[in-house]
Amino acid sequence: MNFFIQHGYGKGTKISDVFDQGSLGGVILSPGDEEPTALRSTVSAINDLGIVPLLDPQTYVYSITPPGVARCHSSHGVNFRQVKWSQSAREVESQIESIRAANVAVGIDGPMIAPTCVQSTFTDIWTPLSLQYARSALDSWGSENTIASVAIDEGALTNWHDIADWLDIVTGIDVRGFYIVVNRSNKGYPPVPWDSLRLGNLLRLMYNLSVLNEYEVHWGYSDLEGVAAIAAGVGSVSSGWHYTLRQFFTSKWQPSPSGGQPPTPRVYVPALWASLKAEEELSYITRLPYRDEILQAHILSRFASGNFSSWGRPEGQVQFMTELSNRVSDAARSIDISTRLDELDIDLQNAADLYGRIKRDRIVLPPSYAGRVSTLRYSLEELRTKEGI
């Protein structure tokens, strides 16, 4: 159950489509995007597929400034309006009970994801409250039913010393596992490549939790970087159909002016570790003499007529999640972590070589595509060097 869909609004038949075409282990549900009756139906459909539903309570939206807004939280009884770092144990216990009730109301009796708050570092004023949430959920729900959650800013991953101190504390908490989300500083798509040190430290953090301490670890909103996490021993990752479900950023929840253009339809190309614009980028790749080394046969067949404008967003969304789910499954195939990482490095090196050939043939792609591949390789090297893998 390595790949989960990150659920949001506009699901249509996407969950069942990915289940039919890919390798799907479960769904991370959003109480902010469906009313209780609809979400209960969604949970029932997920159970019928034999995969796992987990409800992200999204409490972190109330710890940011200004506090976030989630459309359906009030209906689920989890609209906490504002979470304060100084709130009492009684308030924490009340919130824990509300989240349990929200899970039960939609048909989930465990395991359950505990609430949390957004931490700017692993030592800031929110850290004690985050730990208190985990411990209170553990006391109320029991060890096997409790998944602690961690929401951290990307910048917190710069300092390994603080991460190591935090690990010493959290690995003493007898929960089932951890659900981790990271607030990115840039919300464009495709995402700006990670800082390799930060991503390397995140992989080390998850490796320590999952492999060395045997917790179930899930990285939410992980996008393609989730493949690297799976190779490093993480149990499951999630990503969704909208771009805002592939990266986590707190500004998504804060009021902002509406409007803007709809996103450009993209085609995910596994060999390049990138989602290319169908008309503006993929069309050029199909003209290369070595296109068969880059594009899968069914993609070449799909665009044999040259009609790239026929590729719509819904088709691209399902294709992305399906291909990502299969890649995640492939990354988890070997039991040995070192073998997984070796195989992933070979795949990334092949992608880097393809970008070199494409550049020599004067096909211009955004540098962030190849930059993402380079960052992943450096981050994996950091992980392996520091953890002795």
CSV table of C-alpha atoms in Angstrom, one decimal:
chain,number,residue,atom,x,y,z
A,1,MET,CA,0.0,0.0,0.0
A,2,ASN,CA,2.7,2.4,-1.0
A,3,PHE,CA,0.9,5.0,-3.1
A,4,PHE,CA,-2.1,7.0,-1.8
A,5,ILE,CA,-4.2,9.6,-3.6
A,6,GLN,CA,-4.3,13.0,-1.9
A,7,HIS,CA,-8.0,13.7,-2.1
A,8,GLY,CA,-9.5,17.1,-2.7
A,9,TYR,CA,-12.4,18.7,-4.6
A,10,GLY,CA,-13.4,17.5,-8.1
A,11,LYS,CA,-12.7,13.8,-7.6
A,12,GLY,CA,-15.1,12.5,-10.2
A,13,THR,CA,-14.0,8.9,-11.0
A,14,LYS,CA,-10.3,9.5,-10.5
A,15,ILE,CA,-9.9,7.3,-7.5
A,16,SER,CA,-11.4,4.2,-9.2
A,17,ASP,CA,-9.6,5.1,-12.5
A,18,VAL,CA,-6.2,5.0,-10.8
A,19,PHE,CA,-7.2,1.9,-8.9
A,20,ASP,CA,-8.1,0.2,-12.2
A,21,GLN,CA,-5.0,1.4,-14.1
A,22,GLY,CA,-2.3,1.7,-11.5
A,23,SER,CA,-1.2,0.5,-8.1
A,24,LEU,CA,-3.2,2.2,-5.4
A,25,GLY,CA,-3.0,1.5,-1.7
A,26,GLY,CA,-5.3,4.1,-0.2
A,27,VAL,CA,-6.6,7.6,-0.1
A,28,ILE,CA,-5.8,10.6,2.2
A,29,LEU,CA,-9.1,12.2,2.7
A,30,SER,CA,-9.8,15.9,3.0
A,31,PRO,CA,-12.7,17.0,5.4
A,32,GLY,CA,-12.3,20.5,3.9
A,33,ASP,CA,-13.6,19.4,0.5
A,34,GLU,CA,-16.6,17.2,1.0
A,35,GLU,CA,-19.6,17.3,3.3
A,36,PRO,CA,-20.0,14.4,5.7
A,37,THR,CA,-22.6,12.5,3.7
A,38,ALA,CA,-20.5,12.7,0.5
A,39,LEU,CA,-17.3,11.8,2.3
A,40,ARG,CA,-19.0,8.8,3.9
A,41,SER,CA,-20.0,7.6,0.5
A,42,THR,CA,-16.4,8.1,-0.6
A,43,VAL,CA,-15.1,6.1,2.3
A,44,SER,CA,-17.6,3.3,1.5
A,45,ALA,CA,-16.4,3.2,-2.1
A,46,ILE,CA,-12.7,3.1,-1.0
A,47,ASN,CA,-13.5,0.2,1.4
A,48,ASP,CA,-15.2,-1.6,-1.5
A,49,LEU,CA,-12.0,-1.4,-3.5
A,50,GLY,CA,-10.1,-3.0,-0.6
A,51,ILE,CA,-7.8,0.0,0.0
A,52,VAL,CA,-7.2,2.2,3.0
A,53,PRO,CA,-9.0,5.5,3.9
A,54,LEU,CA,-7.2,7.9,6.2
A,55,LEU,CA,-8.6,11.3,7.2
A,56,ASP,CA,-6.2,14.2,7.5
A,57,PRO,CA,-7.9,16.5,10.1
A,58,GLN,CA,-6.1,19.5,8.7
A,59,THR,CA,-5.9,21.2,12.1
A,60,TYR,CA,-2.6,22.9,10.9
A,61,VAL,CA,-4.7,25.4,8.9
A,62,TYR,CA,-5.7,27.0,12.2
A,63,SER,CA,-2.2,27.5,13.5
A,64,ILE,CA,-1.0,29.8,10.6
A,65,THR,CA,-1.3,33.6,10.5
A,66,PRO,CA,-3.9,34.7,9.4
A,67,PRO,CA,-5.7,31.4,10.3
A,68,GLY,CA,-6.8,29.4,7.3
A,69,VAL,CA,-10.3,28.5,6.1
A,70,ALA,CA,-11.6,25.1,5.1
A,71,ARG,CA,-15.0,25.1,3.5
A,72,CYS,CA,-16.5,21.9,5.0
A,73,HIS,CA,-14.7,21.7,8.4
A,74,SER,CA,-17.7,23.1,10.3
A,75,SER,CA,-19.9,20.3,9.0
A,76,HIS,CA,-17.4,17.7,10.3
A,77,GLY,CA,-17.0,19.4,13.7
A,78,VAL,CA,-13.3,20.2,13.1
A,79,ASN,CA,-13.4,23.9,12.6
A,80,PHE,CA,-11.2,25.0,15.5
A,81,ARG,CA,-11.0,28.6,14.2
A,82,GLN,CA,-7.6,29.3,15.8
A,83,VAL,CA,-5.1,27.0,17.4
A,84,LYS,CA,-2.9,28.6,20.0
A,85,TRP,CA,0.5,27.3,21.1
A,86,SER,CA,-0.5,28.0,24.7
A,87,GLN,CA,-3.9,26.2,24.7
A,88,SER,CA,-4.8,24.0,27.6
A,89,ALA,CA,-4.7,20.2,27.9
A,90,ARG,CA,-8.5,20.3,28.1
A,91,GLU,CA,-8.7,22.1,24.7
A,92,VAL,CA,-6.3,19.6,23.2
A,93,GLU,CA,-8.4,16.7,24.5
A,94,SER,CA,-11.6,18.2,23.1
A,95,GLN,CA,-10.0,18.6,19.7
A,96,ILE,CA,-8.8,15.0,19.8
A,97,GLU,CA,-12.4,13.8,20.6
A,98,SER,CA,-13.8,16.0,17.8
A,99,ILE,CA,-11.4,14.4,15.3
A,100,ARG,CA,-12.3,10.9,16.5
A,101,ALA,CA,-16.0,11.7,16.0
A,102,ALA,CA,-15.3,13.1,12.5
A,103,ASN,CA,-13.6,9.8,11.6
A,104,VAL,CA,-16.4,7.7,13.0
A,105,ALA,CA,-19.0,9.8,11.3
A,106,VAL,CA,-17.6,9.0,7.8
A,107,GLY,CA,-17.0,5.3,8.5
A,108,ILE,CA,-13.4,5.2,9.7
A,109,ASP,CA,-12.7,3.5,13.0
A,110,GLY,CA,-8.9,3.4,12.7
A,111,PRO,CA,-6.2,4.1,12.3
A,112,MET,CA,-6.6,7.8,12.6
A,113,ILE,CA,-4.3,10.8,11.9
A,114,ALA,CA,-3.8,13.0,14.9
A,115,PRO,CA,-4.0,16.8,14.7
A,116,THR,CA,-0.9,19.0,14.6
A,117,CYS,CA,0.3,22.6,14.0
A,118,VAL,CA,2.7,24.1,11.5
A,119,GLN,CA,6.3,24.3,12.9
A,120,SER,CA,8.8,26.8,11.5
A,121,THR,CA,11.6,24.8,13.1
A,122,PHE,CA,11.9,21.7,15.2
A,123,THR,CA,12.5,23.8,18.3
A,124,ASP,CA,9.9,26.6,17.9
A,125,ILE,CA,7.0,27.5,20.3
A,126,TRP,CA,4.7,25.1,18.4
A,127,THR,CA,6.8,22.0,18.9
A,128,PRO,CA,5.5,21.2,22.4
A,129,LEU,CA,1.9,21.5,21.2
A,130,SER,CA,2.6,19.2,18.3
A,131,LEU,CA,4.0,16.6,20.7
A,132,GLN,CA,1.1,17.1,23.1
A,133,TYR,CA,-1.3,16.4,20.2
A,134,ALA,CA,0.4,13.1,19.5
A,135,ARG,CA,0.5,12.0,23.1
A,136,SER,CA,-3.1,12.9,23.8
A,137,ALA,CA,-4.3,11.1,20.7
A,138,LEU,CA,-2.2,8.1,21.8
A,139,ASP,CA,-3.8,8.1,25.2
A,140,SER,CA,-7.3,8.4,23.7
A,141,TRP,CA,-7.1,6.2,20.6
A,142,GLY,CA,-4.4,3.7,21.6
A,143,SER,CA,-1.1,2.9,19.9
A,144,GLU,CA,-2.3,0.9,16.9
A,145,ASN,CA,-4.9,3.5,16.0
A,146,THR,CA,-2.7,6.6,16.3
A,147,ILE,CA,-0.7,8.1,13.5
A,148,ALA,CA,1.0,11.3,14.7
A,149,SER,CA,1.2,14.1,12.2
A,150,VAL,CA,4.0,16.6,11.6
A,151,ALA,CA,3.7,19.8,9.5
A,152,ILE,CA,7.0,21.7,9.1
A,153,ASP,CA,8.3,24.5,7.0
A,154,GLU,CA,10.8,23.6,4.4
A,155,GLY,CA,13.4,25.8,6.1
A,156,ALA,CA,13.3,23.7,9.2
A,157,LEU,CA,15.1,20.9,7.3
A,158,THR,CA,18.3,22.9,7.1
A,159,ASN,CA,19.6,22.1,10.6
A,160,TRP,CA,20.2,18.4,11.1
A,161,HIS,CA,21.2,18.9,14.8
A,162,ASP,CA,17.7,20.1,15.6
A,163,ILE,CA,16.2,17.3,13.6
A,164,ALA,CA,18.3,14.7,15.5
A,165,ASP,CA,17.2,16.2,18.9
A,166,TRP,CA,13.6,16.1,17.8
A,167,LEU,CA,14.0,12.4,16.7
A,168,ASP,CA,15.3,11.5,20.1
A,169,ILE,CA,12.0,12.8,21.6
A,170,VAL,CA,9.4,11.5,19.1
A,171,THR,CA,10.9,8.0,18.8
A,172,GLY,CA,9.9,7.6,22.5
A,173,ILE,CA,6.2,8.0,21.6
A,174,ASP,CA,4.5,4.6,21.1
A,175,VAL,CA,2.3,5.6,18.1
A,176,ARG,CA,1.7,3.5,15.0
A,177,GLY,CA,3.3,5.9,12.6
A,178,PHE,CA,3.8,9.4,11.3
A,179,TYR,CA,2.0,11.5,8.6
A,180,ILE,CA,4.4,14.2,7.4
A,181,VAL,CA,3.7,17.3,5.3
A,182,VAL,CA,6.3,20.0,4.4
A,183,ASN,CA,5.3,23.6,3.7
A,184,ARG,CA,7.1,24.6,0.4
A,185,SER,CA,8.2,28.2,0.0
A,186,ASN,CA,7.2,28.3,-3.7
A,187,LYS,CA,3.8,27.1,-5.0
A,188,GLY,CA,4.4,27.1,-8.8
A,189,TYR,CA,4.1,24.0,-10.9
A,190,PRO,CA,6.2,22.2,-11.9
A,191,PRO,CA,7.7,22.8,-8.4
A,192,VAL,CA,11.0,24.6,-8.0
A,193,PRO,CA,13.6,22.0,-7.3
A,194,TRP,CA,14.3,21.3,-3.6
A,195,ASP,CA,17.4,22.5,-1.9
A,196,SER,CA,19.4,19.3,-2.0
A,197,LEU,CA,20.5,19.6,1.7
A,198,ARG,CA,16.9,20.0,2.9
A,199,LEU,CA,15.6,17.2,0.8
A,200,GLY,CA,18.5,15.0,1.9
A,201,ASN,CA,17.7,15.8,5.6
A,202,LEU,CA,14.0,15.1,5.0
A,203,LEU,CA,14.9,11.7,3.6
A,204,ARG,CA,17.2,11.1,6.5
A,205,LEU,CA,14.4,12.0,9.0
A,206,MET,CA,12.0,9.6,7.3
A,207,TYR,CA,14.6,6.9,7.0
A,208,ASN,CA,15.3,7.2,10.8
A,209,LEU,CA,11.6,6.9,11.6
A,210,SER,CA,10.7,4.1,9.2
A,211,VAL,CA,13.8,1.9,8.8
A,212,LEU,CA,15.7,2.5,12.1
A,213,ASN,CA,12.7,2.8,14.4
A,214,GLU,CA,10.1,0.8,12.5
A,215,TYR,CA,7.2,3.3,12.4
A,216,GLU,CA,4.8,3.5,9.5
A,217,VAL,CA,5.7,6.7,7.8
A,218,HIS,CA,3.6,8.5,5.2
A,219,TRP,CA,4.7,11.6,3.3
A,220,GLY,CA,1.7,13.7,2.1
A,221,TYR,CA,1.7,16.0,-0.9
A,222,SER,CA,5.0,14.4,-2.0
A,223,ASP,CA,4.8,14.6,-5.8
A,224,LEU,CA,7.7,12.8,-7.7
A,225,GLU,CA,10.0,13.2,-4.7
A,226,GLY,CA,7.9,10.6,-3.0
A,227,VAL,CA,9.6,7.9,-5.2
A,228,ALA,CA,12.9,8.8,-3.5
A,229,ALA,CA,11.3,8.5,-0.1
A,230,ILE,CA,9.9,5.0,-0.9
A,231,ALA,CA,13.4,4.0,-2.1
A,232,ALA,CA,14.7,5.2,1.3
A,233,GLY,CA,12.3,2.9,3.2
A,234,VAL,CA,9.2,5.1,3.7
A,235,GLY,CA,6.0,3.0,3.8
A,236,SER,CA,3.7,5.2,1.7
A,237,VAL,CA,3.4,8.6,0.0
A,238,SER,CA,0.6,10.5,-1.6
A,239,SER,CA,-0.1,12.9,-4.4
A,240,GLY,CA,-3.3,14.2,-6.1
A,241,TRP,CA,-4.8,15.4,-9.3
A,242,HIS,CA,-4.7,19.1,-8.8
A,243,TYR,CA,-1.3,20.8,-8.5
A,244,THR,CA,-2.2,22.0,-5.0
A,245,LEU,CA,-2.5,18.3,-4.0
A,246,ARG,CA,1.0,17.6,-5.2
A,247,GLN,CA,2.7,20.2,-2.9
A,248,PHE,CA,1.8,21.4,0.5
A,249,PHE,CA,1.7,25.1,1.2
A,250,THR,CA,-0.2,26.9,3.9
A,251,SER,CA,-1.2,29.8,1.7
A,252,LYS,CA,-3.6,27.5,0.0
A,253,TRP,CA,-5.8,27.7,3.0
A,254,GLN,CA,-5.7,31.5,3.4
A,255,PRO,CA,-8.1,33.9,1.7
A,256,SER,CA,-6.7,35.2,-1.6
A,257,PRO,CA,-8.1,37.0,-4.7
A,258,SER,CA,-9.8,34.5,-7.0
A,259,GLY,CA,-9.2,34.3,-10.7
A,260,GLY,CA,-6.3,33.4,-12.9
A,261,GLN,CA,-5.9,31.1,-15.9
A,262,PRO,CA,-6.6,27.3,-15.7
A,263,PRO,CA,-3.5,25.2,-15.6
A,264,THR,CA,-1.9,24.0,-18.9
A,265,PRO,CA,-2.6,20.3,-19.7
A,266,ARG,CA,0.6,18.2,-19.1
A,267,VAL,CA,1.8,14.7,-19.9
A,268,TYR,CA,3.9,12.9,-17.4
A,269,VAL,CA,7.0,11.4,-18.9
A,270,PRO,CA,8.6,8.9,-16.5
A,271,ALA,CA,11.9,8.7,-18.3
A,272,LEU,CA,12.4,12.5,-17.8
A,273,TRP,CA,10.9,12.7,-14.3
A,274,ALA,CA,8.8,15.6,-15.6
A,275,SER,CA,5.3,16.6,-16.7
A,276,LEU,CA,5.6,18.3,-20.1
A,277,LYS,CA,3.2,20.7,-21.6
A,278,ALA,CA,1.4,18.7,-24.3
A,279,GLU,CA,1.4,21.2,-27.1
A,280,GLU,CA,4.5,23.3,-26.2
A,281,GLU,CA,7.0,20.7,-25.1
A,282,LEU,CA,5.9,17.1,-25.7
A,283,SER,CA,5.3,17.9,-29.4
A,284,TYR,CA,9.0,18.6,-29.8
A,285,ILE,CA,10.1,15.4,-28.1
A,286,THR,CA,8.0,13.3,-30.4
A,287,ARG,CA,10.1,14.5,-33.3
A,288,LEU,CA,13.4,13.3,-31.9
A,289,PRO,CA,14.9,10.2,-33.6
A,290,TYR,CA,15.3,8.6,-30.2
A,291,ARG,CA,11.8,9.4,-29.0
A,292,ASP,CA,11.2,5.7,-28.3
A,293,GLU,CA,13.8,6.0,-25.5
A,294,ILE,CA,11.9,8.8,-23.9
A,295,LEU,CA,8.2,8.1,-24.5
A,296,GLN,CA,6.1,5.0,-23.7
A,297,ALA,CA,4.5,3.3,-26.7
A,298,HIS,CA,1.0,4.1,-25.6
A,299,ILE,CA,1.9,7.8,-25.4
A,300,LEU,CA,3.4,7.8,-28.9
A,301,SER,CA,0.2,6.0,-30.1
A,302,ARG,CA,-2.0,8.5,-28.3
A,303,PHE,CA,-0.4,11.4,-30.2
A,304,ALA,CA,0.3,9.6,-33.5
A,305,SER,CA,-2.0,12.1,-35.3
A,306,GLY,CA,-0.1,15.0,-33.9
A,307,ASN,CA,-3.2,16.4,-32.2
A,308,PHE,CA,-1.7,17.5,-29.0
A,309,SER,CA,-4.5,19.9,-28.2
A,310,SER,CA,-6.8,16.9,-27.6
A,311,TRP,CA,-5.1,16.1,-24.3
A,312,GLY,CA,-7.3,17.5,-21.5
A,313,ARG,CA,-6.6,18.1,-17.9
A,314,PRO,CA,-8.7,15.2,-16.5
A,315,GLU,CA,-6.9,12.7,-18.8
A,316,GLY,CA,-3.5,14.2,-17.7
A,317,GLN,CA,-4.5,14.0,-14.0
A,318,VAL,CA,-5.3,10.3,-14.1
A,319,GLN,CA,-2.3,9.6,-16.3
A,320,PHE,CA,0.0,11.3,-13.8
A,321,MET,CA,-1.3,9.5,-10.7
A,322,THR,CA,-1.4,6.2,-12.5
A,323,GLU,CA,2.2,6.4,-13.7
A,324,LEU,CA,3.4,7.7,-10.3
A,325,SER,CA,1.6,4.9,-8.5
A,326,ASN,CA,3.4,2.4,-10.7
A,327,ARG,CA,6.8,4.0,-10.2
A,328,VAL,CA,6.3,4.1,-6.4
A,329,SER,CA,5.4,0.4,-6.6
A,330,ASP,CA,8.5,-0.4,-8.6
A,331,ALA,CA,10.7,1.6,-6.1
A,332,ALA,CA,9.4,-0.6,-3.2
A,333,ARG,CA,9.9,-3.9,-5.0
A,334,SER,CA,13.3,-4.8,-3.4
A,335,ILE,CA,13.4,-5.5,0.3
A,336,ASP,CA,17.0,-4.2,0.5
A,337,ILE,CA,17.2,-0.4,0.8
A,338,SER,CA,20.6,-0.2,-0.7
A,339,THR,CA,19.4,-2.0,-3.8
A,340,ARG,CA,16.4,0.3,-4.1
A,341,LEU,CA,18.7,3.3,-4.0
A,342,ASP,CA,21.1,1.9,-6.5
A,343,GLU,CA,18.2,1.2,-8.9
A,344,LEU,CA,16.8,4.7,-8.4
A,345,ASP,CA,20.2,6.3,-9.0
A,346,ILE,CA,20.6,4.5,-12.3
A,347,ASP,CA,17.1,5.7,-13.4
A,348,LEU,CA,18.0,9.3,-12.5
A,349,GLN,CA,21.3,9.0,-14.3
A,350,ASN,CA,19.5,7.8,-17.4
A,351,ALA,CA,17.2,10.9,-17.1
A,352,ALA,CA,20.2,13.2,-16.8
A,353,ASP,CA,21.7,11.6,-19.9
A,354,LEU,CA,18.5,12.1,-21.9
A,355,TYR,CA,18.4,15.8,-20.9
A,356,GLY,CA,21.9,16.2,-22.2
A,357,ARG,CA,21.0,14.7,-25.5
A,358,ILE,CA,17.8,16.8,-25.8
A,359,LYS,CA,19.9,19.9,-25.1
A,360,ARG,CA,22.4,19.0,-27.7
A,361,ASP,CA,19.6,18.7,-30.2
A,362,ARG,CA,18.6,22.2,-29.4
A,363,ILE,CA,15.2,21.3,-27.8
A,364,VAL,CA,14.7,23.9,-25.1
A,365,LEU,CA,13.0,22.7,-21.9
A,366,PRO,CA,12.7,24.6,-18.6
A,367,PRO,CA,16.0,24.1,-16.7
A,368,SER,CA,14.0,23.2,-13.6
A,369,TYR,CA,13.2,19.8,-15.2
A,370,ALA,CA,16.8,18.7,-15.3
A,371,GLY,CA,17.5,20.6,-12.1
A,372,ARG,CA,15.0,18.4,-10.3
A,373,VAL,CA,16.8,15.3,-11.4
A,374,SER,CA,20.2,16.7,-10.2
A,375,THR,CA,18.7,17.7,-6.8
A,376,LEU,CA,17.3,14.2,-6.3
A,377,ARG,CA,20.7,12.6,-7.0
A,378,TYR,CA,22.5,14.9,-4.6
A,379,SER,CA,19.9,14.4,-1.9
A,380,LEU,CA,20.1,10.6,-2.2
A,381,GLU,CA,23.9,10.9,-2.0
A,382,GLU,CA,23.6,13.0,1.2
A,383,LEU,CA,21.3,10.3,2.6
A,384,ARG,CA,23.6,7.4,1.8
A,385,THR,CA,26.7,9.2,3.0
A,386,LYS,CA,25.3,10.4,6.3
A,387,GLU,CA,23.4,7.2,7.1
A,388,GLY,CA,25.9,4.8,5.8
A,389,ILE,CA,23.6,3.0,3.3
